[in-house]
Amino acid sequence: METFFSAIESIAVLAAGLAVRAGILLAVLAVLSIPVMLFLGGMRGVDAVRRRLLGVMRLGGFSWSDQAFYAPGHTWVRQTGRNRVVVGVDDLVQRLFPTPSGLQLPKPGTLVRANEPMAEVRAMGRRASLMAPVTGIVTAVNRAVTEDPTLFHRDPYSRGWLLSITPSDRGFETLPRGEEARTWLRNEGNRLSRFFELQLGVAAADGGEFITPPPTMLSDDQWTMLKREFLANDGARG
């Protein structure tokens, strides 16, 4: 019997020792995770401040920037200097490409023309041209977004910008901006929702949050129609 109790005591001591070691390990991991959590929280805070400075805000199920001019093909242009603008895509476009796999952008020095293709995006076996919202010479390309195309999806108004351009004229200033752009984008969101309801029988809006079906749910003809209706693409398939 004494041997039995000795064995029980030994097991209890071993278990207590393991519990203490596990507690110490968890405490160490918790301490080590603090800088990581602070860093990640800081990065999210920096991104939030950056978007706020760019006037990015929510519009129903979409986000938009009150500092950008919006073109019919759902690209935007924002002035960043006396003779310099940056361009990108709006929230509607990035929702059509939830997992972008590649972006083809022009080289610096290229002349792009308003309402003509300036770039191509690919995702889930689909591709589409992105129309330039301004005429001018490309002065810089956002290398970060070419190396990580998900920026195109995650942060279209800030880190996901595409090109820096020296505009040849001020024609972009006639595009919708501010309240006019807000109304237009809201109407476009409703129009896209109706498109999916008609083509697929599903609603894109769910409780205020805009949920876009993946491109693979559309047939080739439906995808071509969507590109023509919302991205100002011609009738080319793909």
Short mmCIF file of C-alpha atoms in Angstrom, two decimals:
data_model
loop_
_atom_site.label_atom_id
_atom_site.label_comp_id
_atom_site.label_asym_id
_atom_site.label_seq_id
_atom_site.Cartn_x
_atom_site.Cartn_y
_atom_site.Cartn_z
CA MET A 1 0.00 0.00 0.00
CA GLU A 2 2.86 2.32 0.86
CA THR A 3 4.31 1.67 -2.59
CA PHE A 4 0.97 2.58 -4.16
CA PHE A 5 0.75 5.90 -2.33
CA SER A 6 4.34 6.67 -3.20
CA ALA A 7 3.55 6.12 -6.87
CA ILE A 8 0.50 8.37 -6.63
CA GLU A 9 2.59 11.04 -4.92
CA SER A 10 5.24 10.82 -7.62
CA ILE A 11 2.63 11.15 -10.35
CA ALA A 12 1.12 14.14 -8.58
CA VAL A 13 4.50 15.83 -8.27
CA LEU A 14 5.21 15.15 -11.95
CA ALA A 15 1.84 16.53 -12.99
CA ALA A 16 2.34 19.61 -10.85
CA GLY A 17 5.77 20.13 -12.36
CA LEU A 18 4.39 19.81 -15.88
CA ALA A 19 1.58 22.23 -15.05
CA VAL A 20 4.07 24.78 -13.71
CA ARG A 21 6.27 24.40 -16.81
CA ALA A 22 3.24 24.78 -19.07
CA GLY A 23 2.17 27.88 -17.18
CA ILE A 24 5.64 29.38 -17.52
CA LEU A 25 5.69 28.57 -21.24
CA LEU A 26 2.29 30.18 -21.77
CA ALA A 27 3.39 33.25 -19.83
CA VAL A 28 6.55 33.55 -21.94
CA LEU A 29 4.55 33.17 -25.16
CA ALA A 30 2.09 35.79 -23.96
CA VAL A 31 4.91 38.23 -23.22
CA LEU A 32 6.56 37.54 -26.58
CA SER A 33 3.26 38.05 -28.41
CA ILE A 34 2.76 41.54 -26.99
CA PRO A 35 5.18 43.28 -29.42
CA VAL A 36 3.65 41.35 -32.33
CA MET A 37 0.12 42.36 -31.34
CA LEU A 38 1.20 45.94 -30.81
CA PHE A 39 2.89 45.96 -34.22
CA LEU A 40 -0.16 44.51 -35.97
CA GLY A 41 -2.46 46.88 -34.12
CA GLY A 42 -0.18 49.76 -35.01
CA MET A 43 -0.21 48.80 -38.68
CA ARG A 44 -4.00 48.63 -38.69
CA GLY A 45 -4.06 52.00 -36.98
CA VAL A 46 -1.70 53.50 -39.57
CA ASP A 47 -3.84 52.11 -42.40
CA ALA A 48 -6.98 53.52 -40.79
CA VAL A 49 -5.40 56.96 -40.43
CA ARG A 50 -4.13 56.83 -44.03
CA ARG A 51 -7.58 55.98 -45.36
CA ARG A 52 -9.17 58.69 -43.23
CA LEU A 53 -6.76 61.29 -44.63
CA LEU A 54 -7.73 60.15 -48.14
CA GLY A 55 -11.39 60.70 -47.34
CA VAL A 56 -12.27 56.99 -47.51
CA MET A 57 -15.60 56.22 -45.89
CA ARG A 58 -18.45 53.73 -46.03
CA LEU A 59 -21.36 54.06 -48.46
CA GLY A 60 -23.86 51.34 -47.65
CA GLY A 61 -22.07 48.12 -48.56
CA PHE A 62 -19.27 49.97 -50.38
CA SER A 63 -16.38 52.24 -49.49
CA TRP A 64 -15.52 55.38 -51.43
CA SER A 65 -13.25 58.42 -51.27
CA ASP A 66 -14.61 61.95 -51.43
CA GLN A 67 -11.23 63.17 -52.75
CA ALA A 68 -11.28 61.14 -55.98
CA PHE A 69 -12.88 61.67 -59.38
CA TYR A 70 -14.68 58.57 -60.70
CA ALA A 71 -14.66 57.39 -64.32
CA PRO A 72 -17.42 55.29 -65.97
CA GLY A 73 -15.22 52.17 -65.96
CA HIS A 74 -14.96 52.34 -62.15
CA THR A 75 -11.44 53.67 -62.02
CA TRP A 76 -10.61 56.78 -60.01
CA VAL A 77 -8.12 59.63 -60.29
CA ARG A 78 -6.85 61.74 -57.40
CA GLN A 79 -4.62 64.79 -57.68
CA THR A 80 -1.47 64.51 -55.55
CA GLY A 81 0.55 67.43 -56.87
CA ARG A 82 0.46 70.46 -59.14
CA ASN A 83 0.86 68.29 -62.24
CA ARG A 84 0.58 64.78 -60.88
CA VAL A 85 -2.27 62.37 -60.24
CA VAL A 86 -2.57 58.78 -59.08
CA VAL A 87 -5.16 56.37 -60.42
CA GLY A 88 -6.70 53.15 -59.16
CA VAL A 89 -9.93 51.17 -59.06
CA ASP A 90 -12.98 51.73 -56.89
CA ASP A 91 -14.56 49.36 -54.41
CA LEU A 92 -16.99 47.91 -56.94
CA VAL A 93 -14.17 46.67 -59.19
CA GLN A 94 -12.14 45.10 -56.40
CA ARG A 95 -15.22 43.12 -55.34
CA LEU A 96 -15.40 41.60 -58.82
CA PHE A 97 -11.85 40.28 -58.29
CA PRO A 98 -11.78 38.95 -54.71
CA THR A 99 -8.60 36.91 -55.32
CA PRO A 100 -6.57 38.77 -57.97
CA SER A 101 -3.74 36.63 -59.28
CA GLY A 102 -2.01 39.17 -61.51
CA LEU A 103 -1.90 42.73 -62.75
CA GLN A 104 -0.42 43.92 -66.02
CA LEU A 105 0.52 47.59 -65.80
CA PRO A 106 2.19 49.89 -68.35
CA LYS A 107 5.82 50.94 -67.98
CA PRO A 108 6.78 54.47 -66.93
CA GLY A 109 6.87 56.71 -69.99
CA THR A 110 3.81 55.09 -71.56
CA LEU A 111 1.06 57.35 -72.88
CA VAL A 112 -2.36 56.33 -71.63
CA ARG A 113 -5.58 57.81 -72.94
CA ALA A 114 -8.81 58.41 -71.07
CA ASN A 115 -11.44 55.70 -71.62
CA GLU A 116 -8.87 53.35 -73.18
CA PRO A 117 -7.21 50.31 -71.54
CA MET A 118 -4.39 51.17 -69.16
CA ALA A 119 -4.04 47.84 -67.32
CA GLU A 120 -5.33 44.29 -67.10
CA VAL A 121 -6.37 42.34 -64.00
CA ARG A 122 -6.68 38.55 -63.74
CA ALA A 123 -8.48 36.43 -61.16
CA MET A 124 -10.00 32.95 -61.01
CA GLY A 125 -9.53 32.33 -64.72
CA ARG A 126 -11.09 35.66 -65.68
CA ARG A 127 -9.47 38.85 -66.90
CA ALA A 128 -10.61 42.36 -67.68
CA SER A 129 -9.15 45.62 -68.94
CA LEU A 130 -9.12 48.66 -66.68
CA MET A 131 -9.88 51.93 -68.42
CA ALA A 132 -7.74 55.00 -67.83
CA PRO A 133 -9.66 57.85 -66.18
CA VAL A 134 -7.20 60.43 -67.51
CA THR A 135 -4.93 61.08 -70.50
CA GLY A 136 -1.23 61.50 -69.75
CA ILE A 137 2.21 59.97 -69.31
CA VAL A 138 2.82 57.25 -66.73
CA THR A 139 5.54 58.43 -64.36
CA ALA A 140 5.49 55.59 -61.82
CA VAL A 141 3.99 52.16 -61.23
CA ASN A 142 3.00 50.83 -57.83
CA ARG A 143 5.44 47.93 -57.53
CA ALA A 144 3.86 46.83 -54.26
CA VAL A 145 0.58 46.00 -55.97
CA THR A 146 2.29 44.08 -58.80
CA GLU A 147 4.20 42.01 -56.26
CA ASP A 148 1.13 41.54 -54.07
CA PRO A 149 -2.02 41.83 -56.22
CA THR A 150 -4.21 41.29 -53.17
CA LEU A 151 -3.56 44.97 -52.29
CA PHE A 152 -5.76 45.70 -55.30
CA HIS A 153 -8.56 43.94 -53.42
CA ARG A 154 -7.76 44.84 -49.81
CA ASP A 155 -6.94 48.54 -50.07
CA PRO A 156 -8.01 49.96 -53.47
CA TYR A 157 -8.00 53.64 -52.43
CA SER A 158 -4.69 53.72 -50.61
CA ARG A 159 -1.89 51.13 -50.84
CA GLY A 160 -3.59 49.49 -53.84
CA TRP A 161 -3.21 52.47 -56.20
CA LEU A 162 -1.96 51.53 -59.67
CA LEU A 163 -0.23 54.36 -61.55
CA SER A 164 1.13 57.84 -61.11
CA ILE A 165 0.48 59.98 -64.17
CA THR A 166 1.34 63.44 -65.47
CA PRO A 167 -1.99 64.47 -67.06
CA SER A 168 -1.96 66.15 -70.46
CA ASP A 169 -5.13 68.10 -69.67
CA ARG A 170 -7.63 68.75 -66.89
CA GLY A 171 -10.43 66.77 -68.47
CA PHE A 172 -10.64 64.46 -65.44
CA GLU A 173 -12.00 67.37 -63.38
CA THR A 174 -15.33 66.98 -65.20
CA LEU A 175 -15.78 63.49 -63.72
CA PRO A 176 -18.07 62.93 -60.73
CA ARG A 177 -16.61 63.79 -57.34
CA GLY A 178 -17.94 64.34 -53.84
CA GLU A 179 -21.70 64.05 -53.45
CA GLU A 180 -22.19 63.48 -57.17
CA ALA A 181 -19.76 60.54 -57.09
CA ARG A 182 -21.38 59.19 -53.94
CA THR A 183 -24.81 59.13 -55.59
CA TRP A 184 -23.39 57.59 -58.76
CA LEU A 185 -21.55 54.82 -56.89
CA ARG A 186 -24.63 53.98 -54.85
CA ASN A 187 -26.68 53.69 -58.03
CA GLU A 188 -23.98 51.54 -59.62
CA GLY A 189 -24.03 49.22 -56.63
CA ASN A 190 -27.79 48.83 -56.99
CA ARG A 191 -27.37 48.22 -60.71
CA LEU A 192 -24.74 45.53 -60.09
CA SER A 193 -27.01 43.86 -57.54
CA ARG A 194 -29.83 43.75 -60.08
CA PHE A 195 -27.42 42.34 -62.67
CA PHE A 196 -26.55 39.37 -60.46
CA GLU A 197 -30.18 38.85 -59.50
CA LEU A 198 -31.16 38.73 -63.16
CA GLN A 199 -28.24 36.63 -64.39
CA LEU A 200 -27.79 34.26 -61.46
CA GLY A 201 -30.93 34.57 -59.40
CA VAL A 202 -28.96 35.64 -56.33
CA ALA A 203 -28.94 38.92 -54.42
CA ALA A 204 -25.57 40.64 -54.01
CA ALA A 205 -26.75 42.80 -51.11
CA ASP A 206 -27.20 40.99 -47.80
CA GLY A 207 -28.23 43.05 -44.81
CA GLY A 208 -26.39 46.12 -46.03
CA GLU A 209 -23.13 44.33 -46.82
CA PHE A 210 -22.48 43.89 -50.52
CA ILE A 211 -21.60 40.27 -51.29
CA THR A 212 -20.41 39.71 -54.85
CA PRO A 213 -20.61 36.22 -56.37
CA PRO A 214 -17.22 34.98 -57.66
CA PRO A 215 -16.48 35.43 -61.39
CA THR A 216 -16.54 31.65 -61.91
CA MET A 217 -20.31 31.64 -61.34
CA LEU A 218 -20.80 33.60 -64.56
CA SER A 219 -20.74 32.05 -68.00
CA ASP A 220 -18.41 33.49 -70.64
CA ASP A 221 -21.28 35.46 -72.15
CA GLN A 222 -22.37 36.77 -68.75
CA TRP A 223 -18.81 37.80 -67.88
CA THR A 224 -18.48 39.61 -71.20
CA MET A 225 -21.75 41.40 -70.49
CA LEU A 226 -20.62 42.40 -67.00
CA LYS A 227 -17.32 43.80 -68.33
CA ARG A 228 -19.16 45.81 -70.94
CA GLU A 229 -21.78 47.13 -68.54
CA PHE A 230 -19.54 48.01 -65.58
CA LEU A 231 -15.92 48.13 -66.75
CA ALA A 232 -16.45 49.81 -70.12
CA ASN A 233 -14.77 46.84 -71.86
CA ASP A 234 -15.56 45.87 -75.43
CA GLY A 235 -17.03 42.51 -76.38
CA ALA A 236 -13.85 40.46 -76.02
CA ARG A 237 -14.27 37.33 -73.92
CA GLY A 238 -11.98 36.20 -71.12
#
